[in-house]
C-alpha cells in the first residue's frame, strides 16, 4: 500500500525496495544537472557517491565554481547556507534540515551582535561554522584550513574579534602571538575527547603521531603532533611514512584516510563518557543514502535565505576566498 508522503525536515518517503538506490541517485544527478558535495564527516557510502568530498574550504570553493543547477550538500546546515550565499540562483538541497552544528548554535546572532557592538573598533573574523546571520556581522570568514594565514594577513596590532570557536581562536592566538577577543563557543564532538585516553594511547603506540583538529581543547592540542583542518590531516596521512596514526577528530575522516593510505592503522580516541565509542557528529550522520535519494527526487528540503542576507553574508565569504587564492591556500 502506498504510504503518505511525509516530511520531518527530510522527505520520509520509503524508497522502493526494487531499485538500486546508488545508481538511481547518480541517474537523478545526471537528469537534473545536480552535484553532490559531501563533508569528510559523513558516512562512507555518502562520501563514495558524492561528486566532491572535502573540508569546509574545499566545499565552498567547489560550490562557488560549479555550473550545476542543483547542489545537494551532504553536510550540515551552515554548509548549505554557505552554498546558497555563494550561488543564490541555484537550488541548494540538504538531505535533512535537522543537520545543525552545535558550534554554530553556540553563537546566537543577537548576542554576537551585542558583543561586536561593544567593540566597534574591531575587525570581525568568523569561523565558517556559523549561521548566515552571523556572517552578515562579519568582515572576513575563515575556515580551519586558512584561519592562521588570514589572521596573519592583518597587521600585528590589528584589533580582531574571533568567533565562535574558542578553542580554534585560542590556538590561533597562541601560534600567531595575537590577542584576538574570543567568543566562548565550541563543538560538542571535539570538546569531549578524553585526555586520559589519549595519554594512554600515546603510551601504547609511541611511534604513532597524534593528529588533532583545532576545535579540540588545549589539553588535547598540547599532546598533538599535527593540528589542522580535516583536509590537512588527510594530506599528512597520505604523505607520511608512519604506519599508525592517532586521530582526534570526527571518525568519518577515517574513510578517506583508509582509502588514501591503505594498510595503515588509524586509532580513534573516545570520550570520557563513552570509552567504547569513537566520536561521531550526530548531525553529519543524519545524511543517509535514502534521504539523499528522496532529496534529489523531490528536490526537497531546500535551503533558502532572504536576498538582503545573501548580499551581506556574501562579502565576508568572498573576502575569504580572495585572500585564500592570493595566499595560494
Ligand atoms: P573542516 O573545515 O576542517 O573540515 O572542519 C569542519 C568541521 O565542522 C569541523 O568540526
Ligand atoms: Fe559542527 Fe562539531 Fe559537527 Fe563539525 S563536528 S559539524 S563543528 S557539531
PDB file of C-alpha atoms in Angstrom, residues 24-309:
ATOM      1  CA  UNK A  24      19.205   5.965  -9.115  1.00  0.00           C
ATOM      2  CA  UNK A  25      20.964   8.769  -7.223  1.00  0.00           C
ATOM      3  CA  UNK A  26      23.577   9.109  -9.956  1.00  0.00           C
ATOM      4  CA  UNK A  27      20.873   8.974 -12.646  1.00  0.00           C
ATOM      5  CA  UNK A  28      18.860  11.722 -10.905  1.00  0.00           C
ATOM      6  CA  UNK A  29      22.020  13.842 -10.751  1.00  0.00           C
ATOM      7  CA  UNK A  30      22.522  13.356 -14.495  1.00  0.00           C
ATOM      8  CA  UNK A  31      18.892  14.157 -15.384  1.00  0.00           C
ATOM      9  CA  UNK A  32      18.700  17.239 -13.163  1.00  0.00           C
ATOM     10  CA  UNK A  33      22.249  18.574 -13.650  1.00  0.00           C
ATOM     11  CA  UNK A  34      22.811  18.212  -9.902  1.00  0.00           C
ATOM     12  CA  UNK A  35      26.027  17.651  -7.985  1.00  0.00           C
ATOM     13  CA  UNK A  36      26.520  16.077  -4.586  1.00  0.00           C
ATOM     14  CA  UNK A  37      29.018  17.651  -2.204  1.00  0.00           C
ATOM     15  CA  UNK A  38      29.942  15.762   0.966  1.00  0.00           C
ATOM     16  CA  UNK A  39      31.962  16.619   4.046  1.00  0.00           C
ATOM     17  CA  UNK A  40      34.581  14.180   5.341  1.00  0.00           C
ATOM     18  CA  UNK A  41      32.449  13.511   8.440  1.00  0.00           C
ATOM     19  CA  UNK A  42      29.540  11.939   6.547  1.00  0.00           C
ATOM     20  CA  UNK A  43      29.074   8.170   6.275  1.00  0.00           C
ATOM     21  CA  UNK A  44      31.464   6.380   3.898  1.00  0.00           C
ATOM     22  CA  UNK A  45      28.675   5.443   1.466  1.00  0.00           C
ATOM     23  CA  UNK A  46      27.696   9.117   1.166  1.00  0.00           C
ATOM     24  CA  UNK A  47      31.316  10.108   0.545  1.00  0.00           C
ATOM     25  CA  UNK A  48      31.632   7.395  -2.106  1.00  0.00           C
ATOM     26  CA  UNK A  49      28.636   8.572  -4.108  1.00  0.00           C
ATOM     27  CA  UNK A  50      29.495  12.288  -3.942  1.00  0.00           C
ATOM     28  CA  UNK A  51      30.979  14.288  -6.803  1.00  0.00           C
ATOM     29  CA  UNK A  52      33.283  16.022  -4.360  1.00  0.00           C
ATOM     30  CA  UNK A  53      34.329  15.278  -0.766  1.00  0.00           C
ATOM     31  CA  UNK A  54      36.207  17.896   1.198  1.00  0.00           C
ATOM     32  CA  UNK A  55      36.693  20.242   4.118  1.00  0.00           C
ATOM     33  CA  UNK A  56      34.705  23.454   4.546  1.00  0.00           C
ATOM     34  CA  UNK A  57      37.103  25.495   2.415  1.00  0.00           C
ATOM     35  CA  UNK A  58      37.113  22.963  -0.427  1.00  0.00           C
ATOM     36  CA  UNK A  59      33.324  22.627  -0.321  1.00  0.00           C
ATOM     37  CA  UNK A  60      32.855  26.405  -0.549  1.00  0.00           C
ATOM     38  CA  UNK A  61      35.281  26.611  -3.454  1.00  0.00           C
ATOM     39  CA  UNK A  62      33.604  23.834  -5.433  1.00  0.00           C
ATOM     40  CA  UNK A  63      30.151  25.343  -4.799  1.00  0.00           C
ATOM     41  CA  UNK A  64      31.376  28.741  -5.991  1.00  0.00           C
ATOM     42  CA  UNK A  65      32.753  27.230  -9.206  1.00  0.00           C
ATOM     43  CA  UNK A  66      30.128  24.697 -10.274  1.00  0.00           C
ATOM     44  CA  UNK A  67      27.822  25.102 -13.274  1.00  0.00           C
ATOM     45  CA  UNK A  68      25.325  22.565 -11.866  1.00  0.00           C
ATOM     46  CA  UNK A  69      21.724  23.762 -11.404  1.00  0.00           C
ATOM     47  CA  UNK A  70      21.257  21.915  -8.110  1.00  0.00           C
ATOM     48  CA  UNK A  71      23.746  21.359  -5.277  1.00  0.00           C
ATOM     49  CA  UNK A  72      22.942  18.659  -2.723  1.00  0.00           C
ATOM     50  CA  UNK A  73      25.018  19.420   0.362  1.00  0.00           C
ATOM     51  CA  UNK A  74      25.611  16.273   2.371  1.00  0.00           C
ATOM     52  CA  UNK A  75      26.882  18.028   5.456  1.00  0.00           C
ATOM     53  CA  UNK A  76      25.295  20.394   7.938  1.00  0.00           C
ATOM     54  CA  UNK A  77      23.032  23.411   7.644  1.00  0.00           C
ATOM     55  CA  UNK A  78      25.676  26.162   7.678  1.00  0.00           C
ATOM     56  CA  UNK A  79      27.414  24.454   4.737  1.00  0.00           C
ATOM     57  CA  UNK A  80      24.207  24.525   2.693  1.00  0.00           C
ATOM     58  CA  UNK A  81      23.696  28.184   3.651  1.00  0.00           C
ATOM     59  CA  UNK A  82      27.233  28.971   2.524  1.00  0.00           C
ATOM     60  CA  UNK A  83      26.454  27.341  -0.819  1.00  0.00           C
ATOM     61  CA  UNK A  84      23.257  29.412  -1.135  1.00  0.00           C
ATOM     62  CA  UNK A  85      25.163  32.604  -0.345  1.00  0.00           C
ATOM     63  CA  UNK A  86      27.780  31.779  -2.979  1.00  0.00           C
ATOM     64  CA  UNK A  87      25.229  30.546  -5.553  1.00  0.00           C
ATOM     65  CA  UNK A  88      21.998  32.496  -4.975  1.00  0.00           C
ATOM     66  CA  UNK A  89      20.476  31.369  -8.279  1.00  0.00           C
ATOM     67  CA  UNK A  90      20.985  27.661  -7.695  1.00  0.00           C
ATOM     68  CA  UNK A  91      18.740  25.273  -5.825  1.00  0.00           C
ATOM     69  CA  UNK A  92      20.530  24.146  -2.660  1.00  0.00           C
ATOM     70  CA  UNK A  93      19.285  20.948  -1.057  1.00  0.00           C
ATOM     71  CA  UNK A  94      20.168  19.480   2.340  1.00  0.00           C
ATOM     72  CA  UNK A  95      19.012  15.854   2.840  1.00  0.00           C
ATOM     73  CA  UNK A  96      17.915  16.553   6.434  1.00  0.00           C
ATOM     74  CA  UNK A  97      17.143  20.054   7.713  1.00  0.00           C
ATOM     75  CA  UNK A  98      17.802  18.828  11.268  1.00  0.00           C
ATOM     76  CA  UNK A  99      21.521  18.650  10.454  1.00  0.00           C
ATOM     77  CA  UNK A 100      22.573  21.554  12.659  1.00  0.00           C
ATOM     78  CA  UNK A 101      26.015  22.230  14.119  1.00  0.00           C
ATOM     79  CA  UNK A 102      26.499  22.664  17.868  1.00  0.00           C
ATOM     80  CA  UNK A 103      29.302  25.147  17.240  1.00  0.00           C
ATOM     81  CA  UNK A 104      27.130  27.351  15.015  1.00  0.00           C
ATOM     82  CA  UNK A 105      24.342  27.048  17.612  1.00  0.00           C
ATOM     83  CA  UNK A 106      26.729  28.260  20.331  1.00  0.00           C
ATOM     84  CA  UNK A 107      26.679  31.711  18.748  1.00  0.00           C
ATOM     85  CA  UNK A 108      23.186  33.290  18.749  1.00  0.00           C
ATOM     86  CA  UNK A 109      23.099  36.274  16.357  1.00  0.00           C
ATOM     87  CA  UNK A 110      21.583  38.775  18.831  1.00  0.00           C
ATOM     88  CA  UNK A 111      24.233  38.025  21.482  1.00  0.00           C
ATOM     89  CA  UNK A 112      27.084  38.108  18.971  1.00  0.00           C
ATOM     90  CA  UNK A 113      25.789  41.423  17.583  1.00  0.00           C
ATOM     91  CA  UNK A 114      25.827  42.942  21.091  1.00  0.00           C
ATOM     92  CA  UNK A 115      29.413  41.645  21.584  1.00  0.00           C
ATOM     93  CA  UNK A 116      30.509  43.181  18.261  1.00  0.00           C
ATOM     94  CA  UNK A 117      28.805  46.484  19.130  1.00  0.00           C
ATOM     95  CA  UNK A 118      30.720  46.654  22.421  1.00  0.00           C
ATOM     96  CA  UNK A 119      33.956  46.639  20.359  1.00  0.00           C
ATOM     97  CA  UNK A 120      33.222  48.947  17.404  1.00  0.00           C
ATOM     98  CA  UNK A 121      36.928  49.451  16.576  1.00  0.00           C
ATOM     99  CA  UNK A 122      37.478  45.692  15.984  1.00  0.00           C
ATOM    100  CA  UNK A 123      37.506  43.732  12.743  1.00  0.00           C
ATOM    101  CA  UNK A 124      35.279  40.657  12.987  1.00  0.00           C
ATOM    102  CA  UNK A 125      36.599  37.272  11.857  1.00  0.00           C
ATOM    103  CA  UNK A 126      34.123  34.394  11.966  1.00  0.00           C
ATOM    104  CA  UNK A 127      34.686  30.726  11.516  1.00  0.00           C
ATOM    105  CA  UNK A 128      32.587  29.338   8.664  1.00  0.00           C
ATOM    106  CA  UNK A 129      30.670  27.185  11.206  1.00  0.00           C
ATOM    107  CA  UNK A 130      28.161  29.987  11.786  1.00  0.00           C
ATOM    108  CA  UNK A 131      24.670  30.922  10.660  1.00  0.00           C
ATOM    109  CA  UNK A 132      24.163  33.303   7.732  1.00  0.00           C
ATOM    110  CA  UNK A 133      23.030  35.917  10.293  1.00  0.00           C
ATOM    111  CA  UNK A 134      26.471  35.806  11.966  1.00  0.00           C
ATOM    112  CA  UNK A 135      28.148  36.133   8.582  1.00  0.00           C
ATOM    113  CA  UNK A 136      26.242  39.402   7.993  1.00  0.00           C
ATOM    114  CA  UNK A 137      28.006  40.746  11.127  1.00  0.00           C
ATOM    115  CA  UNK A 138      31.412  39.560   9.900  1.00  0.00           C
ATOM    116  CA  UNK A 139      34.273  41.216   7.972  1.00  0.00           C
ATOM    117  CA  UNK A 140      36.105  38.035   6.921  1.00  0.00           C
ATOM    118  CA  UNK A 141      35.049  34.411   7.210  1.00  0.00           C
ATOM    119  CA  UNK A 142      37.749  31.807   7.920  1.00  0.00           C
ATOM    120  CA  UNK A 143      37.896  28.024   7.956  1.00  0.00           C
ATOM    121  CA  UNK A 144      40.255  25.731   9.839  1.00  0.00           C
ATOM    122  CA  UNK A 145      42.184  25.477   6.546  1.00  0.00           C
ATOM    123  CA  UNK A 146      43.052  29.183   6.320  1.00  0.00           C
ATOM    124  CA  UNK A 147      42.410  30.761   9.759  1.00  0.00           C
ATOM    125  CA  UNK A 148      46.085  31.173  10.669  1.00  0.00           C
ATOM    126  CA  UNK A 149      47.076  32.767   7.369  1.00  0.00           C
ATOM    127  CA  UNK A 150      44.054  35.070   7.263  1.00  0.00           C
ATOM    128  CA  UNK A 151      44.741  36.267  10.812  1.00  0.00           C
ATOM    129  CA  UNK A 152      48.406  36.830   9.882  1.00  0.00           C
ATOM    130  CA  UNK A 153      47.361  38.842   6.819  1.00  0.00           C
ATOM    131  CA  UNK A 154      46.245  41.573   9.259  1.00  0.00           C
ATOM    132  CA  UNK A 155      48.821  43.917  10.863  1.00  0.00           C
ATOM    133  CA  UNK A 156      50.228  42.580  14.134  1.00  0.00           C
ATOM    134  CA  UNK A 157      48.490  45.284  16.163  1.00  0.00           C
ATOM    135  CA  UNK A 158      45.111  44.918  14.418  1.00  0.00           C
ATOM    136  CA  UNK A 159      42.168  44.685  16.814  1.00  0.00           C
ATOM    137  CA  UNK A 160      40.348  41.469  15.983  1.00  0.00           C
ATOM    138  CA  UNK A 161      37.296  39.612  17.222  1.00  0.00           C
ATOM    139  CA  UNK A 162      37.237  35.874  16.574  1.00  0.00           C
ATOM    140  CA  UNK A 163      34.128  33.700  16.904  1.00  0.00           C
ATOM    141  CA  UNK A 164      32.547  31.382  17.611  1.00  0.00           C
ATOM    142  CA  UNK A 165      35.053  28.576  18.296  1.00  0.00           C
ATOM    143  CA  UNK A 166      37.004  29.416  21.450  1.00  0.00           C
ATOM    144  CA  UNK A 167      39.457  26.523  21.025  1.00  0.00           C
ATOM    145  CA  UNK A 168      40.397  27.444  17.460  1.00  0.00           C
ATOM    146  CA  UNK A 169      40.656  31.136  18.394  1.00  0.00           C
ATOM    147  CA  UNK A 170      42.839  30.379  21.433  1.00  0.00           C
ATOM    148  CA  UNK A 171      45.066  28.133  19.321  1.00  0.00           C
ATOM    149  CA  UNK A 172      45.455  30.788  16.585  1.00  0.00           C
ATOM    150  CA  UNK A 173      46.278  33.398  19.245  1.00  0.00           C
ATOM    151  CA  UNK A 174      48.941  31.078  20.676  1.00  0.00           C
ATOM    152  CA  UNK A 175      50.698  30.430  17.346  1.00  0.00           C
ATOM    153  CA  UNK A 176      50.433  33.957  15.946  1.00  0.00           C
ATOM    154  CA  UNK A 177      51.073  35.957  19.138  1.00  0.00           C
ATOM    155  CA  UNK A 178      47.783  37.824  18.619  1.00  0.00           C
ATOM    156  CA  UNK A 179      45.311  38.731  21.315  1.00  0.00           C
ATOM    157  CA  UNK A 180      42.045  38.382  19.428  1.00  0.00           C
ATOM    158  CA  UNK A 181      38.903  38.764  21.517  1.00  0.00           C
ATOM    159  CA  UNK A 182      37.282  35.336  21.590  1.00  0.00           C
ATOM    160  CA  UNK A 183      33.678  34.222  21.603  1.00  0.00           C
ATOM    161  CA  UNK A 184      33.170  31.326  24.029  1.00  0.00           C
ATOM    162  CA  UNK A 185      31.633  28.745  21.671  1.00  0.00           C
ATOM    163  CA  UNK A 186      32.555  25.140  20.996  1.00  0.00           C
ATOM    164  CA  UNK A 187      31.786  21.891  19.203  1.00  0.00           C
ATOM    165  CA  UNK A 188      30.253  19.118  21.304  1.00  0.00           C
ATOM    166  CA  UNK A 189      32.189  16.452  19.353  1.00  0.00           C
ATOM    167  CA  UNK A 190      35.656  17.981  19.554  1.00  0.00           C
ATOM    168  CA  UNK A 191      35.373  19.168  23.150  1.00  0.00           C
ATOM    169  CA  UNK A 192      34.688  15.731  24.575  1.00  0.00           C
ATOM    170  CA  UNK A 193      37.786  13.731  23.578  1.00  0.00           C
ATOM    171  CA  UNK A 194      39.361  12.135  26.636  1.00  0.00           C
ATOM    172  CA  UNK A 195      42.788  13.450  27.606  1.00  0.00           C
ATOM    173  CA  UNK A 196      43.361  10.419  29.842  1.00  0.00           C
ATOM    174  CA  UNK A 197      42.614   8.027  26.978  1.00  0.00           C
ATOM    175  CA  UNK A 198      44.799   9.986  24.562  1.00  0.00           C
ATOM    176  CA  UNK A 199      47.733   9.776  27.012  1.00  0.00           C
ATOM    177  CA  UNK A 200      47.140   6.044  27.384  1.00  0.00           C
ATOM    178  CA  UNK A 201      47.038   5.538  23.595  1.00  0.00           C
ATOM    179  CA  UNK A 202      50.248   7.527  23.155  1.00  0.00           C
ATOM    180  CA  UNK A 203      51.947   5.131  25.566  1.00  0.00           C
ATOM    181  CA  UNK A 204      50.575   2.100  23.703  1.00  0.00           C
ATOM    182  CA  UNK A 205      51.529   3.482  20.265  1.00  0.00           C
ATOM    183  CA  UNK A 206      54.691   5.531  20.892  1.00  0.00           C
ATOM    184  CA  UNK A 207      55.521   5.811  17.162  1.00  0.00           C
ATOM    185  CA  UNK A 208      52.068   6.960  16.092  1.00  0.00           C
ATOM    186  CA  UNK A 209      51.775  10.723  15.577  1.00  0.00           C
ATOM    187  CA  UNK A 210      48.716  12.393  17.122  1.00  0.00           C
ATOM    188  CA  UNK A 211      46.635  14.279  14.546  1.00  0.00           C
ATOM    189  CA  UNK A 212      44.072  16.691  16.002  1.00  0.00           C
ATOM    190  CA  UNK A 213      41.523  19.169  14.694  1.00  0.00           C
ATOM    191  CA  UNK A 214      41.945  22.685  16.181  1.00  0.00           C
ATOM    192  CA  UNK A 215      38.391  22.602  17.573  1.00  0.00           C
ATOM    193  CA  UNK A 216      39.774  20.309  20.303  1.00  0.00           C
ATOM    194  CA  UNK A 217      40.553  21.729  23.741  1.00  0.00           C
ATOM    195  CA  UNK A 218      44.023  22.990  24.715  1.00  0.00           C
ATOM    196  CA  UNK A 219      44.974  19.925  26.772  1.00  0.00           C
ATOM    197  CA  UNK A 220      44.341  17.721  23.711  1.00  0.00           C
ATOM    198  CA  UNK A 221      46.147  20.096  21.303  1.00  0.00           C
ATOM    199  CA  UNK A 222      49.137  20.200  23.680  1.00  0.00           C
ATOM    200  CA  UNK A 223      49.543  16.443  23.090  1.00  0.00           C
ATOM    201  CA  UNK A 224      49.187  16.667  19.285  1.00  0.00           C
ATOM    202  CA  UNK A 225      51.958  16.371  16.690  1.00  0.00           C
ATOM    203  CA  UNK A 226      49.863  17.755  13.831  1.00  0.00           C
ATOM    204  CA  UNK A 227      46.989  20.243  14.178  1.00  0.00           C
ATOM    205  CA  UNK A 228      44.917  21.078  11.120  1.00  0.00           C
ATOM    206  CA  UNK A 229      41.731  21.031   9.114  1.00  0.00           C
ATOM    207  CA  UNK A 230      40.295  17.700   8.019  1.00  0.00           C
ATOM    208  CA  UNK A 231      41.941  18.175   4.597  1.00  0.00           C
ATOM    209  CA  UNK A 232      45.306  18.978   6.218  1.00  0.00           C
ATOM    210  CA  UNK A 233      45.161  15.883   8.465  1.00  0.00           C
ATOM    211  CA  UNK A 234      44.268  13.723   5.460  1.00  0.00           C
ATOM    212  CA  UNK A 235      47.159  15.175   3.465  1.00  0.00           C
ATOM    213  CA  UNK A 236      49.555  14.431   6.318  1.00  0.00           C
ATOM    214  CA  UNK A 237      48.435  10.797   6.474  1.00  0.00           C
ATOM    215  CA  UNK A 238      48.760  10.254   2.730  1.00  0.00           C
ATOM    216  CA  UNK A 239      52.305  11.692   2.655  1.00  0.00           C
ATOM    217  CA  UNK A 240      53.658  10.245   5.892  1.00  0.00           C
ATOM    218  CA  UNK A 241      55.756   7.087   6.050  1.00  0.00           C
ATOM    219  CA  UNK A 242      54.435   6.315   9.556  1.00  0.00           C
ATOM    220  CA  UNK A 243      52.489   3.076   9.948  1.00  0.00           C
ATOM    221  CA  UNK A 244      49.928   4.192  12.551  1.00  0.00           C
ATOM    222  CA  UNK A 245      48.178   7.432  13.499  1.00  0.00           C
ATOM    223  CA  UNK A 246      46.111   8.531  16.487  1.00  0.00           C
ATOM    224  CA  UNK A 247      43.193  10.560  15.132  1.00  0.00           C
ATOM    225  CA  UNK A 248      41.497  13.178  17.300  1.00  0.00           C
ATOM    226  CA  UNK A 249      38.636  14.386  15.169  1.00  0.00           C
ATOM    227  CA  UNK A 250      35.289  13.057  13.972  1.00  0.00           C
ATOM    228  CA  UNK A 251      35.738   9.466  12.822  1.00  0.00           C
ATOM    229  CA  UNK A 252      34.125   9.940   9.365  1.00  0.00           C
ATOM    230  CA  UNK A 253      37.516  11.179   8.159  1.00  0.00           C
ATOM    231  CA  UNK A 254      38.871   7.631   8.596  1.00  0.00           C
ATOM    232  CA  UNK A 255      37.006   6.573   5.464  1.00  0.00           C
ATOM    233  CA  UNK A 256      39.182   8.750   3.204  1.00  0.00           C
ATOM    234  CA  UNK A 257      42.301   8.086   5.295  1.00  0.00           C
ATOM    235  CA  UNK A 258      41.894   4.327   4.761  1.00  0.00           C
ATOM    236  CA  UNK A 259      41.349   4.882   1.043  1.00  0.00           C
ATOM    237  CA  UNK A 260      44.372   7.150   0.651  1.00  0.00           C
ATOM    238  CA  UNK A 261      46.685   5.189   2.939  1.00  0.00           C
ATOM    239  CA  UNK A 262      45.562   1.544   2.708  1.00  0.00           C
ATOM    240  CA  UNK A 263      47.188  -0.862   5.112  1.00  0.00           C
ATOM    241  CA  UNK A 264      47.922   1.803   7.708  1.00  0.00           C
ATOM    242  CA  UNK A 265      46.455   1.798  11.188  1.00  0.00           C
ATOM    243  CA  UNK A 266      44.169   4.547  12.485  1.00  0.00           C
ATOM    244  CA  UNK A 267      43.470   4.718  16.189  1.00  0.00           C
ATOM    245  CA  UNK A 268      40.487   6.729  17.412  1.00  0.00           C
ATOM    246  CA  UNK A 269      40.180   8.427  20.781  1.00  0.00           C
ATOM    247  CA  UNK A 270      36.964   8.010  22.807  1.00  0.00           C
ATOM    248  CA  UNK A 271      35.313  10.453  25.161  1.00  0.00           C
ATOM    249  CA  UNK A 272      35.392  10.026  28.938  1.00  0.00           C
ATOM    250  CA  UNK A 273      31.629   9.408  28.908  1.00  0.00           C
ATOM    251  CA  UNK A 274      31.730   6.567  26.383  1.00  0.00           C
ATOM    252  CA  UNK A 275      35.013   4.697  26.272  1.00  0.00           C
ATOM    253  CA  UNK A 276      33.743   2.117  23.790  1.00  0.00           C
ATOM    254  CA  UNK A 277      32.701   4.572  21.052  1.00  0.00           C
ATOM    255  CA  UNK A 278      34.643   6.755  18.679  1.00  0.00           C
ATOM    256  CA  UNK A 279      33.295  10.282  18.403  1.00  0.00           C
ATOM    257  CA  UNK A 280      30.743  10.887  15.691  1.00  0.00           C
ATOM    258  CA  UNK A 281      28.897  14.071  14.779  1.00  0.00           C
ATOM    259  CA  UNK A 282      25.244  13.095  15.132  1.00  0.00           C
ATOM    260  CA  UNK A 283      24.299  15.949  12.778  1.00  0.00           C
ATOM    261  CA  UNK A 284      26.585  14.861   9.935  1.00  0.00           C
ATOM    262  CA  UNK A 285      25.305  11.295  10.318  1.00  0.00           C
ATOM    263  CA  UNK A 286      21.742  12.415   9.550  1.00  0.00           C
ATOM    264  CA  UNK A 287      22.737  12.256   5.875  1.00  0.00           C
ATOM    265  CA  UNK A 288      21.735   8.826   4.575  1.00  0.00           C
ATOM    266  CA  UNK A 289      21.507   7.306   1.099  1.00  0.00           C
ATOM    267  CA  UNK A 290      17.703   7.034   1.323  1.00  0.00           C
ATOM    268  CA  UNK A 291      17.313  10.686   2.292  1.00  0.00           C
ATOM    269  CA  UNK A 292      19.744  11.672  -0.456  1.00  0.00           C
ATOM    270  CA  UNK A 293      17.652   9.741  -2.979  1.00  0.00           C
ATOM    271  CA  UNK A 294      14.399  11.387  -1.830  1.00  0.00           C
ATOM    272  CA  UNK A 295      16.048  14.811  -1.721  1.00  0.00           C
ATOM    273  CA  UNK A 296      17.084  14.509  -5.354  1.00  0.00           C
ATOM    274  CA  UNK A 297      13.783  13.004  -6.442  1.00  0.00           C
ATOM    275  CA  UNK A 298      11.509  15.555  -4.714  1.00  0.00           C
ATOM    276  CA  UNK A 299      14.034  18.466  -4.762  1.00  0.00           C
ATOM    277  CA  UNK A 300      13.349  18.979  -1.075  1.00  0.00           C
ATOM    278  CA  UNK A 301      14.327  20.121   1.581  1.00  0.00           C
ATOM    279  CA  UNK A 302      15.616  23.289   0.006  1.00  0.00           C
ATOM    280  CA  UNK A 303      17.740  25.822   1.903  1.00  0.00           C
ATOM    281  CA  UNK A 304      16.783  29.419   1.092  1.00  0.00           C
ATOM    282  CA  UNK A 305      17.767  32.789   2.532  1.00  0.00           C
ATOM    283  CA  UNK A 306      16.406  36.356   2.180  1.00  0.00           C
ATOM    284  CA  UNK A 307      18.106  38.318  -0.629  1.00  0.00           C
ATOM    285  CA  UNK A 308      19.480  41.004   1.727  1.00  0.00           C
ATOM    286  CA  UNK A 309      21.061  38.352   3.981  1.00  0.00           C
TER     287      UNK A 309
END
